[in-house]
Structures are given as C-alpha cells and as structure tokens.
C-alpha cells in the first residue's frame, strides 16, 4: 500500500473519540436506551499504521479495516497497540487468510462459501473467529450483503461451521438524507436479529450469540441507534476527511 494517509498535524484522536462518544450517549438517551453501551468502532481504513494505532492508544480499541492488503501491512502495528480488529469490507476468499491472521471478527460474511473458507482456516490456525452476516437492507444493487429474506438461513448455516460464532448482523445503510428511508432499512436489520433470537429461544435455530447490530456511520449514527444499533462504525468523525492530493 503506498497511498495510506496520515492525519493533520493537529489531529487529536482522544478528543475526536470523546466527541463521538458524547453523540452516542445523547442518541442513546433520546432513543430511550440510556446506558445501552453502544460500541464505537473506528474505521481506520485508508489511514496509515501510526494513525490507526494512535486511535487505539487513545482508547478506541475497536477498529475496522476494509482491504486485506492494507490489513496485512498494518495488522502487526494494530495488534501491538492492543486493537480488536473487525473486517468491514468485502472479503474475497483468496484473502481470507489475512483476516484469520489478524481479525477478531469478520462482519462481512455474505455467502456460505466464504464462511466455509474462514472455518477451514480457523481449524488450521486452531482459533475461533466471530462473524456477522452482512445484509443488504437497502436493496441497492451496488451494496454487498445477502437479501433480508436469506439472512437467517445463511446465519444458521454459518453457525453450524466449526470455529465460527455468529455474533450478529451488519449492514451498510442507504446513503440518503431521507431519515424515514434510512431508518426503515435499519429497522429491517433489527427485525432479522430479533427473529434470530426468538427462533433460538424456541430451539428452532442456534443463534443465541447473534445479538449485535452493526449499523450506522459518522453521518447517521443517531438514526441507527434509534433503531437499535449495538455498534456504530465511525470513520471520518474520528479520523477526519482525507486530503485529496
Ligand atoms: C468507512 C466505513 C465506515 C465509516 O464511514 P464514515 O462515513 O467515514 O463514518 C463505516 N462502515 C463501513 C463498512 C466503512 O467501510
């Protein structure tokens, strides 16, 4: 990777993180979810290893990376800083080994074939891996993820694979200023998660661990929290915007 960015000289990750956490707390309270403990993941993709490790040292231990080439380059530095790394970009099967080497969780499982590959790699590495099922709630062609109607079947099949634990569902929301449309998608993801837990309770599925809802970004985390997000993924609000050369 040659094009990783470094932040502005006056970048202060601790105060950026504090601002985002304050937004999260206000959103939790407004949603009647005070004290819900919504987790903040910082999307450190495209930023260099020093910047990513700086976020971790400032208290943002949960980080998201999208491209495996980049993770291969930054993984050791992130690990040394004590990061918990989540994969949030589309993962090709031939790059799955990099995810298994560094990640605690792959949030972007959208096919059984990918899950089978991750499972096999986990067995070889004698480790367990958390995964989430990525769902395309917006119906946009360009968005990755399974259709909502297929999410539970995929989650159940993935949970049957050794080495993997399905910890929840993830989506990339509609990129729109239309609050109703965006929230409708997030609500759909919550309904899928609720169905998973209800069916598990009844013994019809085994997805008891799948309570996470990873949804919401810098621009719409309040809407996601209002719809039940347990983890928001924040990039620009912490990292800043990349200067375009
Ligand atoms: C980059 C990224 C984010 C963060 O986006 P911002 O708008 O910068 O907060 C969230 N989710 C995914 C999957 C991303 O790739």
GROMACS .gro file of C-alpha atoms and ligand atoms in nm:
model
  260
    1UNK     CA    1   0.000   0.000   0.000
    2UNK     CA    2   0.152   0.325  -0.100
    3UNK     CA    3  -0.140   0.561  -0.064
    4UNK     CA    4  -0.214   0.541   0.307
    5UNK     CA    5  -0.296   0.880   0.451
    6UNK     CA    6  -0.159   1.049   0.759
    7UNK     CA    7  -0.383   1.278   0.960
    8UNK     CA    8  -0.349   1.653   1.001
    9UNK     CA    9  -0.071   1.763   1.237
   10UNK     CA   10  -0.318   1.886   1.498
   11UNK     CA   11  -0.531   1.571   1.489
   12UNK     CA   12  -0.629   1.468   1.841
   13UNK     CA   13  -0.785   1.123   1.843
   14UNK     CA   14  -0.876   1.133   2.212
   15UNK     CA   15  -1.091   1.444   2.176
   16UNK     CA   16  -1.244   1.318   1.849
   17UNK     CA   17  -1.336   0.994   2.021
   18UNK     CA   18  -1.482   1.185   2.316
   19UNK     CA   19  -1.700   1.388   2.078
   20UNK     CA   20  -1.830   1.076   1.907
   21UNK     CA   21  -1.899   0.904   2.239
   22UNK     CA   22  -2.090   1.212   2.353
   23UNK     CA   23  -2.303   1.193   2.038
   24UNK     CA   24  -2.364   0.824   2.107
   25UNK     CA   25  -2.472   0.895   2.465
   26UNK     CA   26  -2.715   1.166   2.357
   27UNK     CA   27  -2.856   0.937   2.089
   28UNK     CA   28  -2.898   0.651   2.337
   29UNK     CA   29  -3.084   0.879   2.576
   30UNK     CA   30  -3.308   1.019   2.303
   31UNK     CA   31  -3.389   0.668   2.190
   32UNK     CA   32  -3.483   0.564   2.543
   33UNK     CA   33  -3.173   0.345   2.553
   34UNK     CA   34  -2.965   0.533   2.812
   35UNK     CA   35  -2.674   0.318   2.927
   36UNK     CA   36  -2.716   0.078   2.634
   37UNK     CA   37  -2.339   0.073   2.586
   38UNK     CA   38  -2.343   0.109   2.208
   39UNK     CA   39  -1.990   0.027   2.094
   40UNK     CA   40  -1.794   0.267   1.876
   41UNK     CA   41  -1.580   0.106   1.611
   42UNK     CA   42  -1.339   0.336   1.433
   43UNK     CA   43  -1.299   0.265   1.063
   44UNK     CA   44  -0.926   0.318   1.018
   45UNK     CA   45  -0.917   0.204   0.655
   46UNK     CA   46  -0.705   0.421   0.424
   47UNK     CA   47  -0.517   0.572   0.721
   48UNK     CA   48  -0.161   0.472   0.793
   49UNK     CA   49  -0.048   0.240   1.071
   50UNK     CA   50   0.059   0.526   1.301
   51UNK     CA   51  -0.282   0.690   1.274
   52UNK     CA   52  -0.465   0.362   1.328
   53UNK     CA   53  -0.251   0.271   1.627
   54UNK     CA   54  -0.297   0.627   1.757
   55UNK     CA   55  -0.672   0.572   1.770
   56UNK     CA   56  -0.622   0.251   1.966
   57UNK     CA   57  -0.385   0.416   2.213
   58UNK     CA   58  -0.637   0.699   2.260
   59UNK     CA   59  -0.890   0.441   2.377
   60UNK     CA   60  -1.054   0.334   2.054
   61UNK     CA   61  -0.952  -0.029   2.070
   62UNK     CA   62  -1.218  -0.149   1.828
   63UNK     CA   63  -1.109  -0.073   1.472
   64UNK     CA   64  -1.242  -0.166   1.129
   65UNK     CA   65  -1.036  -0.240   0.820
   66UNK     CA   66  -1.171  -0.293   0.470
   67UNK     CA   67  -0.888  -0.403   0.243
   68UNK     CA   68  -0.684  -0.708   0.327
   69UNK     CA   69  -0.368  -0.578   0.162
   70UNK     CA   70  -0.389  -0.284   0.397
   71UNK     CA   71  -0.461  -0.506   0.695
   72UNK     CA   72  -0.155  -0.717   0.613
   73UNK     CA   73   0.055  -0.400   0.622
   74UNK     CA   74  -0.099  -0.252   0.939
   75UNK     CA   75  -0.200  -0.562   1.131
   76UNK     CA   76   0.115  -0.602   1.341
   77UNK     CA   77   0.112  -0.237   1.449
   78UNK     CA   78  -0.256  -0.259   1.537
   79UNK     CA   79  -0.204  -0.579   1.730
   80UNK     CA   80   0.092  -0.431   1.921
   81UNK     CA   81  -0.126  -0.135   2.019
   82UNK     CA   82  -0.390  -0.375   2.154
   83UNK     CA   83  -0.655  -0.338   1.885
   84UNK     CA   84  -0.954  -0.558   1.831
   85UNK     CA   85  -0.980  -0.569   1.455
   86UNK     CA   86  -1.303  -0.615   1.262
   87UNK     CA   87  -1.316  -0.670   0.887
   88UNK     CA   88  -1.580  -0.438   0.740
   89UNK     CA   89  -1.505  -0.455   0.367
   90UNK     CA   90  -1.598  -0.716   0.113
   91UNK     CA   91  -1.374  -1.017   0.171
   92UNK     CA   92  -1.257  -1.233  -0.117
   93UNK     CA   93  -1.196  -1.595  -0.037
   94UNK     CA   94  -0.835  -1.576  -0.155
   95UNK     CA   95  -0.771  -1.302   0.105
   96UNK     CA   96  -0.947  -1.478   0.390
   97UNK     CA   97  -0.619  -1.596   0.544
   98UNK     CA   98  -0.521  -1.236   0.621
   99UNK     CA   99  -0.849  -1.185   0.803
  100UNK     CA  100  -0.797  -1.504   1.005
  101UNK     CA  101  -0.444  -1.395   1.094
  102UNK     CA  102  -0.540  -1.055   1.235
  103UNK     CA  103  -0.914  -1.010   1.285
  104UNK     CA  104  -1.132  -1.079   1.586
  105UNK     CA  105  -1.445  -1.055   1.375
  106UNK     CA  106  -1.540  -1.060   1.008
  107UNK     CA  107  -1.857  -0.852   0.978
  108UNK     CA  108  -1.899  -0.906   0.607
  109UNK     CA  109  -1.992  -1.271   0.567
  110UNK     CA  110  -2.237  -1.280   0.279
  111UNK     CA  111  -2.202  -1.633   0.144
  112UNK     CA  112  -2.168  -1.983   0.277
  113UNK     CA  113  -1.862  -2.039   0.059
  114UNK     CA  114  -1.678  -1.755   0.228
  115UNK     CA  115  -1.781  -1.884   0.570
  116UNK     CA  116  -1.662  -2.233   0.484
  117UNK     CA  117  -1.325  -2.094   0.384
  118UNK     CA  118  -1.297  -1.897   0.709
  119UNK     CA  119  -1.397  -2.206   0.906
  120UNK     CA  120  -1.131  -2.419   0.741
  121UNK     CA  121  -0.864  -2.155   0.802
  122UNK     CA  122  -0.971  -2.128   1.166
  123UNK     CA  123  -0.935  -2.503   1.212
  124UNK     CA  124  -0.585  -2.489   1.063
  125UNK     CA  125  -0.490  -2.197   1.286
  126UNK     CA  126  -0.658  -2.355   1.589
  127UNK     CA  127  -0.854  -2.041   1.662
  128UNK     CA  128  -1.214  -1.924   1.683
  129UNK     CA  129  -1.346  -1.628   1.489
  130UNK     CA  130  -1.651  -1.411   1.540
  131UNK     CA  131  -1.851  -1.333   1.229
  132UNK     CA  132  -2.154  -1.127   1.139
  133UNK     CA  133  -2.385  -1.180   0.846
  134UNK     CA  134  -2.394  -0.878   0.616
  135UNK     CA  135  -2.741  -0.796   0.492
  136UNK     CA  136  -2.834  -0.563   0.206
  137UNK     CA  137  -3.130  -0.388   0.363
  138UNK     CA  138  -3.146  -0.105   0.112
  139UNK     CA  139  -3.192  -0.325  -0.192
  140UNK     CA  140  -2.938  -0.116  -0.383
  141UNK     CA  141  -2.765  -0.328  -0.647
  142UNK     CA  142  -2.427  -0.184  -0.557
  143UNK     CA  143  -2.443  -0.288  -0.193
  144UNK     CA  144  -2.290  -0.609  -0.068
  145UNK     CA  145  -2.476  -0.847   0.159
  146UNK     CA  146  -2.747  -1.109   0.136
  147UNK     CA  147  -3.109  -1.026   0.081
  148UNK     CA  148  -3.305  -0.986   0.404
  149UNK     CA  149  -3.507  -1.298   0.327
  150UNK     CA  150  -3.192  -1.510   0.314
  151UNK     CA  151  -3.018  -1.373   0.622
  152UNK     CA  152  -3.147  -1.621   0.879
  153UNK     CA  153  -3.082  -1.926   0.665
  154UNK     CA  154  -2.727  -1.810   0.600
  155UNK     CA  155  -2.667  -1.724   0.965
  156UNK     CA  156  -2.788  -2.067   1.069
  157UNK     CA  157  -2.570  -2.248   0.815
  158UNK     CA  158  -2.268  -2.042   0.918
  159UNK     CA  159  -2.329  -2.112   1.286
  160UNK     CA  160  -2.307  -2.486   1.208
  161UNK     CA  161  -1.946  -2.446   1.086
  162UNK     CA  162  -1.668  -2.523   1.334
  163UNK     CA  163  -1.456  -2.233   1.455
  164UNK     CA  164  -1.711  -1.964   1.379
  165UNK     CA  165  -1.952  -1.784   1.611
  166UNK     CA  166  -2.223  -1.568   1.458
  167UNK     CA  167  -2.236  -1.262   1.682
  168UNK     CA  168  -2.487  -1.056   1.488
  169UNK     CA  169  -2.584  -0.878   1.170
  170UNK     CA  170  -2.425  -0.590   0.985
  171UNK     CA  171  -2.548  -0.355   0.717
  172UNK     CA  172  -2.435  -0.052   0.525
  173UNK     CA  173  -2.731   0.183   0.530
  174UNK     CA  174  -2.885   0.371   0.247
  175UNK     CA  175  -2.672   0.674   0.165
  176UNK     CA  176  -2.952   0.927   0.177
  177UNK     CA  177  -3.068   1.231   0.375
  178UNK     CA  178  -3.416   1.072   0.394
  179UNK     CA  179  -3.445   0.972   0.759
  180UNK     CA  180  -3.751   0.755   0.705
  181UNK     CA  181  -3.590   0.556   0.424
  182UNK     CA  182  -3.262   0.506   0.608
  183UNK     CA  183  -3.432   0.404   0.932
  184UNK     CA  184  -3.661   0.161   0.752
  185UNK     CA  185  -3.352  -0.030   0.644
  186UNK     CA  186  -3.203  -0.029   0.991
  187UNK     CA  187  -3.534  -0.145   1.137
  188UNK     CA  188  -3.532  -0.433   0.892
  189UNK     CA  189  -3.195  -0.547   1.026
  190UNK     CA  190  -3.321  -0.528   1.381
  191UNK     CA  191  -3.623  -0.740   1.290
  192UNK     CA  192  -3.393  -1.004   1.141
  193UNK     CA  193  -3.186  -1.008   1.461
  194UNK     CA  194  -3.499  -1.025   1.677
  195UNK     CA  195  -3.632  -1.316   1.470
  196UNK     CA  196  -3.299  -1.495   1.512
  197UNK     CA  197  -3.317  -1.462   1.890
  198UNK     CA  198  -3.684  -1.563   1.910
  199UNK     CA  199  -3.628  -1.872   1.694
  200UNK     CA  200  -3.322  -1.962   1.902
  201UNK     CA  201  -3.521  -1.932   2.222
  202UNK     CA  202  -3.776  -2.173   2.076
  203UNK     CA  203  -3.498  -2.415   1.979
  204UNK     CA  204  -3.565  -2.377   1.605
  205UNK     CA  205  -3.228  -2.213   1.537
  206UNK     CA  206  -2.897  -2.193   1.718
  207UNK     CA  207  -2.811  -1.824   1.706
  208UNK     CA  208  -2.813  -1.731   2.071
  209UNK     CA  209  -2.498  -1.519   2.041
  210UNK     CA  210  -2.628  -1.320   1.745
  211UNK     CA  211  -2.745  -1.009   1.927
  212UNK     CA  212  -2.517  -0.746   1.766
  213UNK     CA  213  -2.648  -0.494   1.518
  214UNK     CA  214  -2.356  -0.323   1.344
  215UNK     CA  215  -2.514  -0.027   1.167
  216UNK     CA  216  -2.471   0.349   1.143
  217UNK     CA  217  -2.176   0.567   1.039
  218UNK     CA  218  -2.050   0.921   1.105
  219UNK     CA  219  -2.341   1.082   0.925
  220UNK     CA  220  -2.632   0.876   1.057
  221UNK     CA  221  -2.533   0.703   1.379
  222UNK     CA  222  -2.823   0.871   1.565
  223UNK     CA  223  -3.076   0.708   1.331
  224UNK     CA  224  -2.909   0.369   1.368
  225UNK     CA  225  -2.905   0.395   1.748
  226UNK     CA  226  -3.274   0.492   1.741
  227UNK     CA  227  -3.335   0.164   1.556
  228UNK     CA  228  -3.133  -0.047   1.796
  229UNK     CA  229  -2.769  -0.043   1.680
  230UNK     CA  230  -2.532  -0.206   1.930
  231UNK     CA  231  -2.222  -0.099   1.737
  232UNK     CA  232  -2.168   0.203   1.514
  233UNK     CA  233  -1.884   0.227   1.264
  234UNK     CA  234  -1.729   0.570   1.256
  235UNK     CA  235  -1.462   0.683   1.014
  236UNK     CA  236  -1.449   1.049   0.921
  237UNK     CA  237  -1.588   1.178   1.252
  238UNK     CA  238  -1.275   1.046   1.425
  239UNK     CA  239  -1.015   1.031   1.151
  240UNK     CA  240  -1.107   1.346   0.962
  241UNK     CA  241  -1.151   1.360   0.589
  242UNK     CA  242  -0.866   1.261   0.368
  243UNK     CA  243  -0.697   1.549   0.196
  244UNK     CA  244  -0.727   1.486  -0.176
  245UNK     CA  245  -0.390   1.537  -0.337
  246LIG     C1  246  -1.554   0.353   0.604
  246LIG     C2  247  -1.667   0.278   0.657
  246LIG     C3  248  -1.746   0.329   0.761
  246LIG     C4  249  -1.725   0.467   0.821
  246LIG     O1  250  -1.773   0.565   0.734
  246LIG     P1  251  -1.774   0.721   0.776
  246LIG     O2  252  -1.881   0.779   0.692
  246LIG     O3  253  -1.639   0.774   0.745
  246LIG     O4  254  -1.805   0.728   0.920
  246LIG     C5  255  -1.848   0.250   0.809
  246LIG     N1  256  -1.874   0.129   0.758
  246LIG     C6  257  -1.801   0.078   0.658
  246LIG     C7  258  -1.836  -0.057   0.606
  246LIG     C8  259  -1.697   0.150   0.604
  246LIG     O5  260  -1.625   0.098   0.502
   0.00000   0.00000   0.00000
